Each structure stands twice: as structure tokens, then as C-alpha cells.
mmCIF file with all atom_site columns, C-alpha atoms in Angstrom:
data_model
loop_
_atom_site.group_PDB
_atom_site.id
_atom_site.type_symbol
_atom_site.label_atom_id
_atom_site.label_alt_id
_atom_site.label_comp_id
_atom_site.label_asym_id
_atom_site.label_entity_id
_atom_site.label_seq_id
_atom_site.pdbx_PDB_ins_code
_atom_site.Cartn_x
_atom_site.Cartn_y
_atom_site.Cartn_z
_atom_site.occupancy
_atom_site.B_iso_or_equiv
_atom_site.pdbx_formal_charge
_atom_site.auth_seq_id
_atom_site.auth_comp_id
_atom_site.auth_asym_id
_atom_site.auth_atom_id
_atom_site.pdbx_PDB_model_num
ATOM 1   C CA . PHE A 1 1   ? -22.753 18.972 197.823 1.00 30.00 ? 1   PHE A CA 1
ATOM 2   C CA . LEU A 1 2   ? -22.451 22.521 196.451 1.00 33.00 ? 2   LEU A CA 1
ATOM 3   C CA . LEU A 1 3   ? -18.886 21.849 195.326 1.00 34.00 ? 3   LEU A CA 1
ATOM 4   C CA . LEU A 1 4   ? -20.039 18.754 193.417 1.00 39.00 ? 4   LEU A CA 1
ATOM 5   C CA . ALA A 1 5   ? -22.833 20.682 191.671 1.00 42.00 ? 5   ALA A CA 1
ATOM 6   C CA . SER A 1 6   ? -20.359 23.369 190.634 1.00 43.00 ? 6   SER A CA 1
ATOM 7   C CA . LYS A 1 7   ? -17.987 20.740 189.192 1.00 53.00 ? 7   LYS A CA 1
ATOM 8   C CA . ASP A 1 8   ? -20.872 19.118 187.289 1.00 57.00 ? 8   ASP A CA 1
ATOM 9   C CA . ASP A 1 9   ? -21.966 22.448 185.840 1.00 67.00 ? 9   ASP A CA 1
ATOM 10  C CA . ALA A 1 10  ? -18.433 23.045 184.553 1.00 80.00 ? 10  ALA A CA 1
ATOM 11  C CA . MET A 1 11  ? -18.700 19.899 182.396 1.00 89.00 ? 11  MET A CA 1
ATOM 12  C CA . PHE A 1 12  ? -22.072 20.805 180.893 1.00 93.00 ? 12  PHE A CA 1
ATOM 13  C CA . GLY A 1 13  ? -22.056 22.803 177.712 1.00 95.00 ? 13  GLY A CA 1
ATOM 14  C CA . THR A 1 14  ? -21.488 22.598 173.986 1.00 97.00 ? 14  THR A CA 1
ATOM 15  C CA . TYR A 1 15  ? -18.229 21.371 172.481 1.00 97.00 ? 15  TYR A CA 1
ATOM 16  C CA . LEU A 1 16  ? -17.002 21.634 168.887 1.00 97.00 ? 16  LEU A CA 1
ATOM 17  C CA . VAL A 1 17  ? -15.311 18.278 168.326 1.00 97.00 ? 17  VAL A CA 1
ATOM 18  C CA . ARG A 1 18  ? -12.959 17.912 165.364 1.00 98.00 ? 18  ARG A CA 1
ATOM 19  C CA . GLY A 1 19  ? -11.667 14.567 164.238 1.00 97.00 ? 19  GLY A CA 1
ATOM 20  C CA . ARG A 1 20  ? -11.862 11.809 161.673 1.00 97.00 ? 20  ARG A CA 1
ATOM 21  C CA . ALA A 1 21  ? -14.387 9.130  160.777 1.00 96.00 ? 21  ALA A CA 1
ATOM 22  C CA . ASP A 1 22  ? -13.447 5.752  159.331 1.00 97.00 ? 22  ASP A CA 1
ATOM 23  C CA . VAL A 1 23  ? -16.415 4.785  157.142 1.00 96.00 ? 23  VAL A CA 1
ATOM 24  C CA . GLN A 1 24  ? -16.705 1.108  156.127 1.00 97.00 ? 24  GLN A CA 1
ATOM 25  C CA . VAL A 1 25  ? -20.224 0.938  154.685 1.00 96.00 ? 25  VAL A CA 1
ATOM 26  C CA . SER A 1 26  ? -20.949 -1.230 151.655 1.00 95.00 ? 26  SER A CA 1
ATOM 27  C CA . PRO A 1 27  ? -21.751 -0.853 148.830 1.00 92.00 ? 27  PRO A CA 1
ATOM 28  C CA . PHE A 1 28  ? -19.820 2.441  149.010 1.00 89.00 ? 28  PHE A CA 1
ATOM 29  C CA . PRO A 1 29  ? -16.026 2.685  148.930 1.00 94.00 ? 29  PRO A CA 1
ATOM 30  C CA . SER A 1 30  ? -14.276 2.802  152.299 1.00 97.00 ? 30  SER A CA 1
ATOM 31  C CA . SER A 1 31  ? -13.089 6.233  153.369 1.00 97.00 ? 31  SER A CA 1
ATOM 32  C CA . ASN A 1 32  ? -11.448 8.108  156.189 1.00 97.00 ? 32  ASN A CA 1
ATOM 33  C CA . GLN A 1 33  ? -12.980 11.570 156.384 1.00 95.00 ? 33  GLN A CA 1
ATOM 34  C CA . PRO A 1 34  ? -12.225 14.644 158.465 1.00 97.00 ? 34  PRO A CA 1
ATOM 35  C CA . GLY A 1 35  ? -15.223 16.211 160.130 1.00 94.00 ? 35  GLY A CA 1
ATOM 36  C CA . ASP A 1 36  ? -16.720 18.317 162.875 1.00 96.00 ? 36  ASP A CA 1
ATOM 37  C CA . MET A 1 37  ? -19.552 17.566 165.238 1.00 96.00 ? 37  MET A CA 1
ATOM 38  C CA . THR A 1 38  ? -21.220 19.589 167.921 1.00 97.00 ? 38  THR A CA 1
ATOM 39  C CA . VAL A 1 39  ? -21.587 17.679 171.181 1.00 97.00 ? 39  VAL A CA 1
ATOM 40  C CA . THR A 1 40  ? -23.801 19.016 173.956 1.00 97.00 ? 40  THR A CA 1
ATOM 41  C CA . LEU A 1 41  ? -23.408 17.575 177.457 1.00 96.00 ? 41  LEU A CA 1
ATOM 42  C CA . GLY A 1 42  ? -26.264 18.194 179.855 1.00 95.00 ? 42  GLY A CA 1
ATOM 43  C CA . ARG A 1 43  ? -28.193 16.778 182.749 1.00 93.00 ? 43  ARG A CA 1
ATOM 44  C CA . SER A 1 44  ? -30.063 13.566 182.068 1.00 92.00 ? 44  SER A CA 1
ATOM 45  C CA . ARG A 1 45  ? -33.467 12.568 183.390 1.00 89.00 ? 45  ARG A CA 1
ATOM 46  C CA . THR A 1 46  ? -31.780 9.384  184.622 1.00 86.00 ? 46  THR A CA 1
ATOM 47  C CA . ALA A 1 47  ? -29.879 9.735  187.914 1.00 85.00 ? 47  ALA A CA 1
ATOM 48  C CA . GLY A 1 48  ? -26.120 9.391  187.542 1.00 83.00 ? 48  GLY A CA 1
ATOM 49  C CA . ARG A 1 49  ? -26.234 9.895  183.774 1.00 92.00 ? 49  ARG A CA 1
ATOM 50  C CA . VAL A 1 50  ? -25.296 12.707 181.408 1.00 95.00 ? 50  VAL A CA 1
ATOM 51  C CA . SER A 1 51  ? -27.218 13.477 178.217 1.00 96.00 ? 51  SER A CA 1
ATOM 52  C CA . VAL A 1 52  ? -25.002 13.541 175.128 1.00 97.00 ? 52  VAL A CA 1
ATOM 53  C CA . GLY A 1 53  ? -26.448 15.315 172.089 1.00 97.00 ? 53  GLY A CA 1
ATOM 54  C CA . ILE A 1 54  ? -24.478 14.901 168.867 1.00 97.00 ? 54  ILE A CA 1
ATOM 55  C CA . ALA A 1 55  ? -25.073 16.994 165.742 1.00 97.00 ? 55  ALA A CA 1
ATOM 56  C CA . ALA A 1 56  ? -23.124 16.586 162.493 1.00 94.00 ? 56  ALA A CA 1
ATOM 57  C CA . ARG A 1 57  ? -23.877 17.379 158.850 1.00 91.00 ? 57  ARG A CA 1
ATOM 58  C CA . GLY A 1 58  ? -27.468 18.298 159.610 1.00 92.00 ? 58  GLY A CA 1
ATOM 59  C CA . TYR A 1 59  ? -28.278 15.127 161.577 1.00 94.00 ? 59  TYR A CA 1
ATOM 60  C CA . THR A 1 60  ? -28.741 14.714 165.325 1.00 96.00 ? 60  THR A CA 1
ATOM 61  C CA . CYS A 1 61  ? -28.529 11.878 167.817 1.00 96.00 ? 61  CYS A CA 1
ATOM 62  C CA . ALA A 1 62  ? -29.425 11.814 171.526 1.00 96.00 ? 62  ALA A CA 1
ATOM 63  C CA . LEU A 1 63  ? -27.444 9.442  173.739 1.00 97.00 ? 63  LEU A CA 1
ATOM 64  C CA . GLU A 1 64  ? -26.738 8.981  177.446 1.00 96.00 ? 64  GLU A CA 1
ATOM 65  C CA . ALA A 1 65  ? -23.533 8.276  179.311 1.00 97.00 ? 65  ALA A CA 1
ATOM 66  C CA . SER A 1 66  ? -22.386 7.411  182.792 1.00 96.00 ? 66  SER A CA 1
ATOM 67  C CA . ARG A 1 67  ? -19.524 9.475  184.141 1.00 92.00 ? 67  ARG A CA 1
ATOM 68  C CA . SER A 1 68  ? -16.823 9.055  186.688 1.00 90.00 ? 68  SER A CA 1
ATOM 69  C CA . SER A 1 69  ? -15.495 11.679 189.064 1.00 86.00 ? 69  SER A CA 1
ATOM 70  C CA . ALA A 1 70  ? -12.368 11.803 186.862 1.00 89.00 ? 70  ALA A CA 1
ATOM 71  C CA . GLY A 1 71  ? -14.445 12.976 183.883 1.00 90.00 ? 71  GLY A CA 1
ATOM 72  C CA . VAL A 1 72  ? -14.592 9.645  182.029 1.00 95.00 ? 72  VAL A CA 1
ATOM 73  C CA . LEU A 1 73  ? -17.788 9.143  180.005 1.00 96.00 ? 73  LEU A CA 1
ATOM 74  C CA . GLU A 1 74  ? -19.044 5.680  179.114 1.00 97.00 ? 74  GLU A CA 1
ATOM 75  C CA . LEU A 1 75  ? -21.897 5.896  176.596 1.00 97.00 ? 75  LEU A CA 1
ATOM 76  C CA . ALA A 1 76  ? -24.868 3.630  177.239 1.00 96.00 ? 76  ALA A CA 1
ATOM 77  C CA . THR A 1 77  ? -25.413 0.761  174.817 1.00 95.00 ? 77  THR A CA 1
ATOM 78  C CA . PRO A 1 78  ? -27.526 -0.373 173.141 1.00 91.00 ? 78  PRO A CA 1
ATOM 79  C CA . ALA A 1 79  ? -28.638 2.927  171.665 1.00 96.00 ? 79  ALA A CA 1
ATOM 80  C CA . THR A 1 80  ? -29.918 3.656  168.174 1.00 97.00 ? 80  THR A CA 1
ATOM 81  C CA . CYS A 1 81  ? -29.966 6.842  166.163 1.00 97.00 ? 81  CYS A CA 1
ATOM 82  C CA . SER A 1 82  ? -32.572 6.675  163.396 1.00 97.00 ? 82  SER A CA 1
ATOM 83  C CA . LEU A 1 83  ? -31.751 9.020  160.533 1.00 96.00 ? 83  LEU A CA 1
ATOM 84  C CA . GLU A 1 84  ? -33.944 10.085 157.638 1.00 97.00 ? 84  GLU A CA 1
ATOM 85  C CA . ILE A 1 85  ? -31.492 10.930 154.856 1.00 95.00 ? 85  ILE A CA 1
ATOM 86  C CA . ARG A 1 86  ? -32.641 13.955 152.854 1.00 94.00 ? 86  ARG A CA 1
ATOM 87  C CA . ASP A 1 87  ? -29.517 15.240 151.121 1.00 92.00 ? 87  ASP A CA 1
ATOM 88  C CA . PRO A 1 88  ? -29.544 16.718 147.619 1.00 93.00 ? 88  PRO A CA 1
ATOM 89  C CA . ASP A 1 89  ? -27.782 13.592 146.293 1.00 93.00 ? 89  ASP A CA 1
ATOM 90  C CA . ALA A 1 90  ? -29.082 10.865 148.636 1.00 93.00 ? 90  ALA A CA 1
ATOM 91  C CA . ARG A 1 91  ? -32.269 9.871  150.416 1.00 96.00 ? 91  ARG A CA 1
ATOM 92  C CA . GLY A 1 92  ? -33.440 6.983  152.541 1.00 97.00 ? 92  GLY A CA 1
ATOM 93  C CA . HIS A 1 93  ? -33.429 5.682  156.095 1.00 98.00 ? 93  HIS A CA 1
ATOM 94  C CA . VAL A 1 94  ? -30.409 4.601  158.161 1.00 97.00 ? 94  VAL A CA 1
ATOM 95  C CA . ASP A 1 95  ? -30.201 3.217  161.697 1.00 98.00 ? 95  ASP A CA 1
ATOM 96  C CA . ALA A 1 96  ? -26.888 3.780  163.464 1.00 97.00 ? 96  ALA A CA 1
ATOM 97  C CA . ARG A 1 97  ? -26.547 1.470  166.487 1.00 98.00 ? 97  ARG A CA 1
ATOM 98  C CA . LEU A 1 98  ? -23.953 2.526  169.022 1.00 98.00 ? 98  LEU A CA 1
ATOM 99  C CA . ARG A 1 99  ? -21.622 -0.410 169.563 1.00 97.00 ? 99  ARG A CA 1
ATOM 100 C CA . SER A 1 100 ? -19.220 1.457  171.838 1.00 97.00 ? 100 SER A CA 1
ATOM 101 C CA . GLY A 1 101 ? -18.663 4.996  173.018 1.00 97.00 ? 101 GLY A CA 1
ATOM 102 C CA . ARG A 1 102 ? -16.180 6.482  175.407 1.00 97.00 ? 102 ARG A CA 1
ATOM 103 C CA . GLY A 1 103 ? -14.919 9.936  176.220 1.00 97.00 ? 103 GLY A CA 1
ATOM 104 C CA . THR A 1 104 ? -13.241 12.206 178.713 1.00 97.00 ? 104 THR A CA 1
ATOM 105 C CA . VAL A 1 105 ? -13.921 15.754 179.828 1.00 96.00 ? 105 VAL A CA 1
ATOM 106 C CA . ARG A 1 106 ? -10.922 17.539 181.322 1.00 94.00 ? 106 ARG A CA 1
ATOM 107 C CA . ASP A 1 107 ? -10.022 21.212 181.577 1.00 92.00 ? 107 ASP A CA 1
ATOM 108 C CA . GLY A 1 108 ? -12.790 22.287 179.189 1.00 93.00 ? 108 GLY A CA 1
ATOM 109 C CA . THR A 1 109 ? -11.870 19.734 176.494 1.00 96.00 ? 109 THR A CA 1
ATOM 110 C CA . LEU A 1 110 ? -13.986 16.771 175.393 1.00 97.00 ? 110 LEU A CA 1
ATOM 111 C CA . SER A 1 111 ? -12.358 13.756 173.730 1.00 98.00 ? 111 SER A CA 1
ATOM 112 C CA . LEU A 1 112 ? -14.737 11.216 172.224 1.00 97.00 ? 112 LEU A CA 1
ATOM 113 C CA . GLU A 1 113 ? -14.473 7.820  170.506 1.00 98.00 ? 113 GLU A CA 1
ATOM 114 C CA . LEU A 1 114 ? -17.597 6.296  168.925 1.00 98.00 ? 114 LEU A CA 1
ATOM 115 C CA . ARG A 1 115 ? -18.305 3.143  166.947 1.00 98.00 ? 115 ARG A CA 1
ATOM 116 C CA . PHE A 1 116 ? -21.637 2.635  165.200 1.00 98.00 ? 116 PHE A CA 1
ATOM 117 C CA . ASP A 1 117 ? -23.033 -0.307 163.238 1.00 98.00 ? 117 ASP A CA 1
ATOM 118 C CA . VAL A 1 118 ? -24.945 1.123  160.289 1.00 97.00 ? 118 VAL A CA 1
ATOM 119 C CA . ASP A 1 119 ? -27.891 -0.510 158.512 1.00 98.00 ? 119 ASP A CA 1
ATOM 120 C CA . GLY A 1 120 ? -30.423 0.955  156.096 1.00 98.00 ? 120 GLY A CA 1
ATOM 121 C CA . LYS A 1 121 ? -31.477 1.674  152.534 1.00 98.00 ? 121 LYS A CA 1
ATOM 122 C CA . VAL A 1 122 ? -30.449 4.660  150.446 1.00 96.00 ? 122 VAL A CA 1
ATOM 123 C CA . SER A 1 123 ? -30.988 5.829  146.894 1.00 95.00 ? 123 SER A CA 1
ATOM 124 C CA . THR A 1 124 ? -28.708 8.274  145.144 1.00 92.00 ? 124 THR A CA 1
ATOM 125 C CA . ARG A 1 125 ? -29.365 10.956 142.572 1.00 92.00 ? 125 ARG A CA 1
ATOM 126 C CA . VAL A 1 126 ? -28.096 10.293 139.061 1.00 89.00 ? 126 VAL A CA 1
ATOM 127 C CA . ALA A 1 127 ? -27.269 13.301 136.918 1.00 89.00 ? 127 ALA A CA 1
ATOM 128 C CA . ARG A 1 128 ? -28.456 13.482 133.328 1.00 89.00 ? 128 ARG A CA 1
ATOM 129 C CA . THR A 1 129 ? -25.838 11.806 131.170 1.00 89.00 ? 129 THR A CA 1
ATOM 130 C CA . ARG A 1 130 ? -25.257 11.438 127.450 1.00 91.00 ? 130 ARG A CA 1
ATOM 131 C CA . PHE A 1 131 ? -23.120 8.747  125.922 1.00 87.00 ? 131 PHE A CA 1
ATOM 132 C CA . THR A 1 132 ? -22.544 7.224  122.497 1.00 91.00 ? 132 THR A CA 1
ATOM 133 C CA . VAL A 1 133 ? -22.459 3.513  121.652 1.00 90.00 ? 133 VAL A CA 1
ATOM 134 C CA . PHE A 1 134 ? -21.888 2.356  118.059 1.00 90.00 ? 134 PHE A CA 1
ATOM 135 C CA . ASP A 1 135 ? -22.583 5.834  116.676 1.00 91.00 ? 135 ASP A CA 1
ATOM 136 C CA . THR A 1 136 ? -25.905 6.062  118.524 1.00 92.00 ? 136 THR A CA 1
ATOM 137 C CA . GLU A 1 137 ? -26.323 8.734  121.189 1.00 92.00 ? 137 GLU A CA 1
ATOM 138 C CA . PHE A 1 138 ? -28.209 7.839  124.356 1.00 90.00 ? 138 PHE A CA 1
ATOM 139 C CA . THR A 1 139 ? -29.461 10.148 127.076 1.00 89.00 ? 139 THR A CA 1
ATOM 140 C CA . VAL A 1 140 ? -30.041 8.924  130.599 1.00 85.00 ? 140 VAL A CA 1
ATOM 141 C CA . PRO A 1 141 ? -32.401 11.365 132.330 1.00 88.00 ? 141 PRO A CA 1
ATOM 142 C CA . GLU A 1 142 ? -31.725 12.757 135.772 1.00 90.00 ? 142 GLU A CA 1
ATOM 143 C CA . GLY A 1 143 ? -33.363 10.669 138.475 1.00 91.00 ? 143 GLY A CA 1
ATOM 144 C CA . TRP A 1 144 ? -32.936 8.448  141.497 1.00 92.00 ? 144 TRP A CA 1
ATOM 145 C CA . THR A 1 145 ? -31.511 4.948  141.705 1.00 91.00 ? 145 THR A CA 1
ATOM 146 C CA . PRO A 1 146 ? -33.584 2.242  143.358 1.00 93.00 ? 146 PRO A CA 1
ATOM 147 C CA . SER A 1 147 ? -32.936 1.970  147.106 1.00 96.00 ? 147 SER A CA 1
ATOM 148 C CA . VAL A 1 148 ? -29.928 -0.181 147.873 1.00 95.00 ? 148 VAL A CA 1
ATOM 149 C CA . PRO A 1 149 ? -29.272 -1.821 151.230 1.00 97.00 ? 149 PRO A CA 1
ATOM 150 C CA . LEU A 1 150 ? -26.239 -0.569 153.082 1.00 95.00 ? 150 LEU A CA 1
ATOM 151 C CA . ARG A 1 151 ? -24.461 -2.092 156.020 1.00 98.00 ? 151 ARG A CA 1
ATOM 152 C CA . GLY A 1 152 ? -21.206 -1.505 157.824 1.00 98.00 ? 152 GLY A CA 1
ATOM 153 C CA . THR A 1 153 ? -19.472 0.487  160.536 1.00 98.00 ? 153 THR A CA 1
ATOM 154 C CA . VAL A 1 154 ? -18.537 4.080  161.213 1.00 97.00 ? 154 VAL A CA 1
ATOM 155 C CA . THR A 1 155 ? -15.818 4.718  163.773 1.00 97.00 ? 155 THR A CA 1
ATOM 156 C CA . SER A 1 156 ? -14.977 8.269  164.784 1.00 96.00 ? 156 SER A CA 1
ATOM 157 C CA . LYS A 1 157 ? -12.481 9.878  167.099 1.00 97.00 ? 157 LYS A CA 1
ATOM 158 C CA . GLY A 1 158 ? -12.009 13.542 167.937 1.00 97.00 ? 158 GLY A CA 1
ATOM 159 C CA . SER A 1 159 ? -11.646 16.231 170.551 1.00 97.00 ? 159 SER A CA 1
ATOM 160 C CA . GLY A 1 160 ? -12.575 19.842 171.065 1.00 97.00 ? 160 GLY A CA 1
ATOM 161 C CA . SER A 1 161 ? -13.062 22.673 173.492 1.00 96.00 ? 161 SER A CA 1
ATOM 162 C CA . ARG A 1 162 ? -16.216 23.831 175.202 1.00 95.00 ? 162 ARG A CA 1
ATOM 163 C CA . SER A 1 163 ? -17.896 26.796 173.560 1.00 89.00 ? 163 SER A CA 1
ATOM 164 C CA . GLN A 1 164 ? -18.187 30.019 175.532 1.00 69.00 ? 164 GLN A CA 1
ATOM 165 C CA . VAL A 1 165 ? -21.953 29.887 174.944 1.00 54.00 ? 165 VAL A CA 1
ATOM 166 C CA . LYS A 1 166 ? -23.454 27.655 177.647 1.00 48.00 ? 166 LYS A CA 1
ATOM 167 C CA . ALA A 1 167 ? -26.002 25.021 176.709 1.00 45.00 ? 167 ALA A CA 1
ATOM 168 C CA . SER A 1 168 ? -29.192 24.662 178.728 1.00 44.00 ? 168 SER A CA 1
ATOM 169 C CA . PRO A 1 169 ? -28.653 22.016 181.399 1.00 44.00 ? 169 PRO A CA 1
#
């Protein structure tokens, strides 16, 4: 039993995961973006599960996963991350529903693949703009667009090493 606890403790910690995200969310253009996320693996309150905390671009999401003795993580679905968007150029509410999530932890490296269905409403900031039509100048003041519905998927894949600073189990 002590050997198993020691092996479990070796998996727990904080990982800096670097990878790419394929963003297919309308009405915005599709994109494939590089990015980093901090993933913290810890003990879960549910027996046989691992807590998976994800932080990226100022947003956080708490998930759970089962794990095998070989270090394979299978994230529990359904799970939803509710996000209040409060960026300088966007605001609104988005729900990201985990459709699938899988990872591996081996030799201090975490590899992770996630797929979320995204649904919500967001408004964007419009900068003050001047334009001329038929010799008449118009000024559009700075402001916010009405909220627009958004829907689509975000798929991400990345890997990274465990930080030397240990997370609280």
C-alpha cells in the first residue's frame, strides 16, 4: 500500500501544458491557436478519481478523471465549465461542455487531449471609428455590440512537464 501511495503522489502536481487549440465557434472565424494551460492533478473527493484543475488565459475549470495504473487519465463526462467572460474586448457568458477528455502521465510529463462543445452569448467592444460617405463624415462612438449567440467546438491537444513546485494534494 505504501508503494502505491508513493506512486500516486508522484503524479500529483502542477504541469505547464503547451499545445494548440482548434477553435470552430461561430460567428467567429475558425482558427488554430497555440497556447499554454496550467493543469493541476490532485486527489479527488471521489474514490478512484483524480481532480484535474485547468487554468488558461485567466479562466479556470475543475474536472475529474479516472486513472489506470499505467497513468492513463479518462476525464469524466458530462462536465461543464461555466465561464464569465470579462476581457477588455469581450464580455458575456459561455458554457464549455466536455465532450471527451483523455490524457497520460508518464515520467513527469502530462499529455492531454480535450474536446469541448461551446455555447453562450458574447458582446465585443467596438472602437471609435470615423468614416466618410458621400462627402459626409460619420463618427461611430466606442461601445459594445449587442450580445450574439455563439456555438461550436474547441479541441485542444498538448503536453508538458510537472513543475518543481508541488501542488497541494
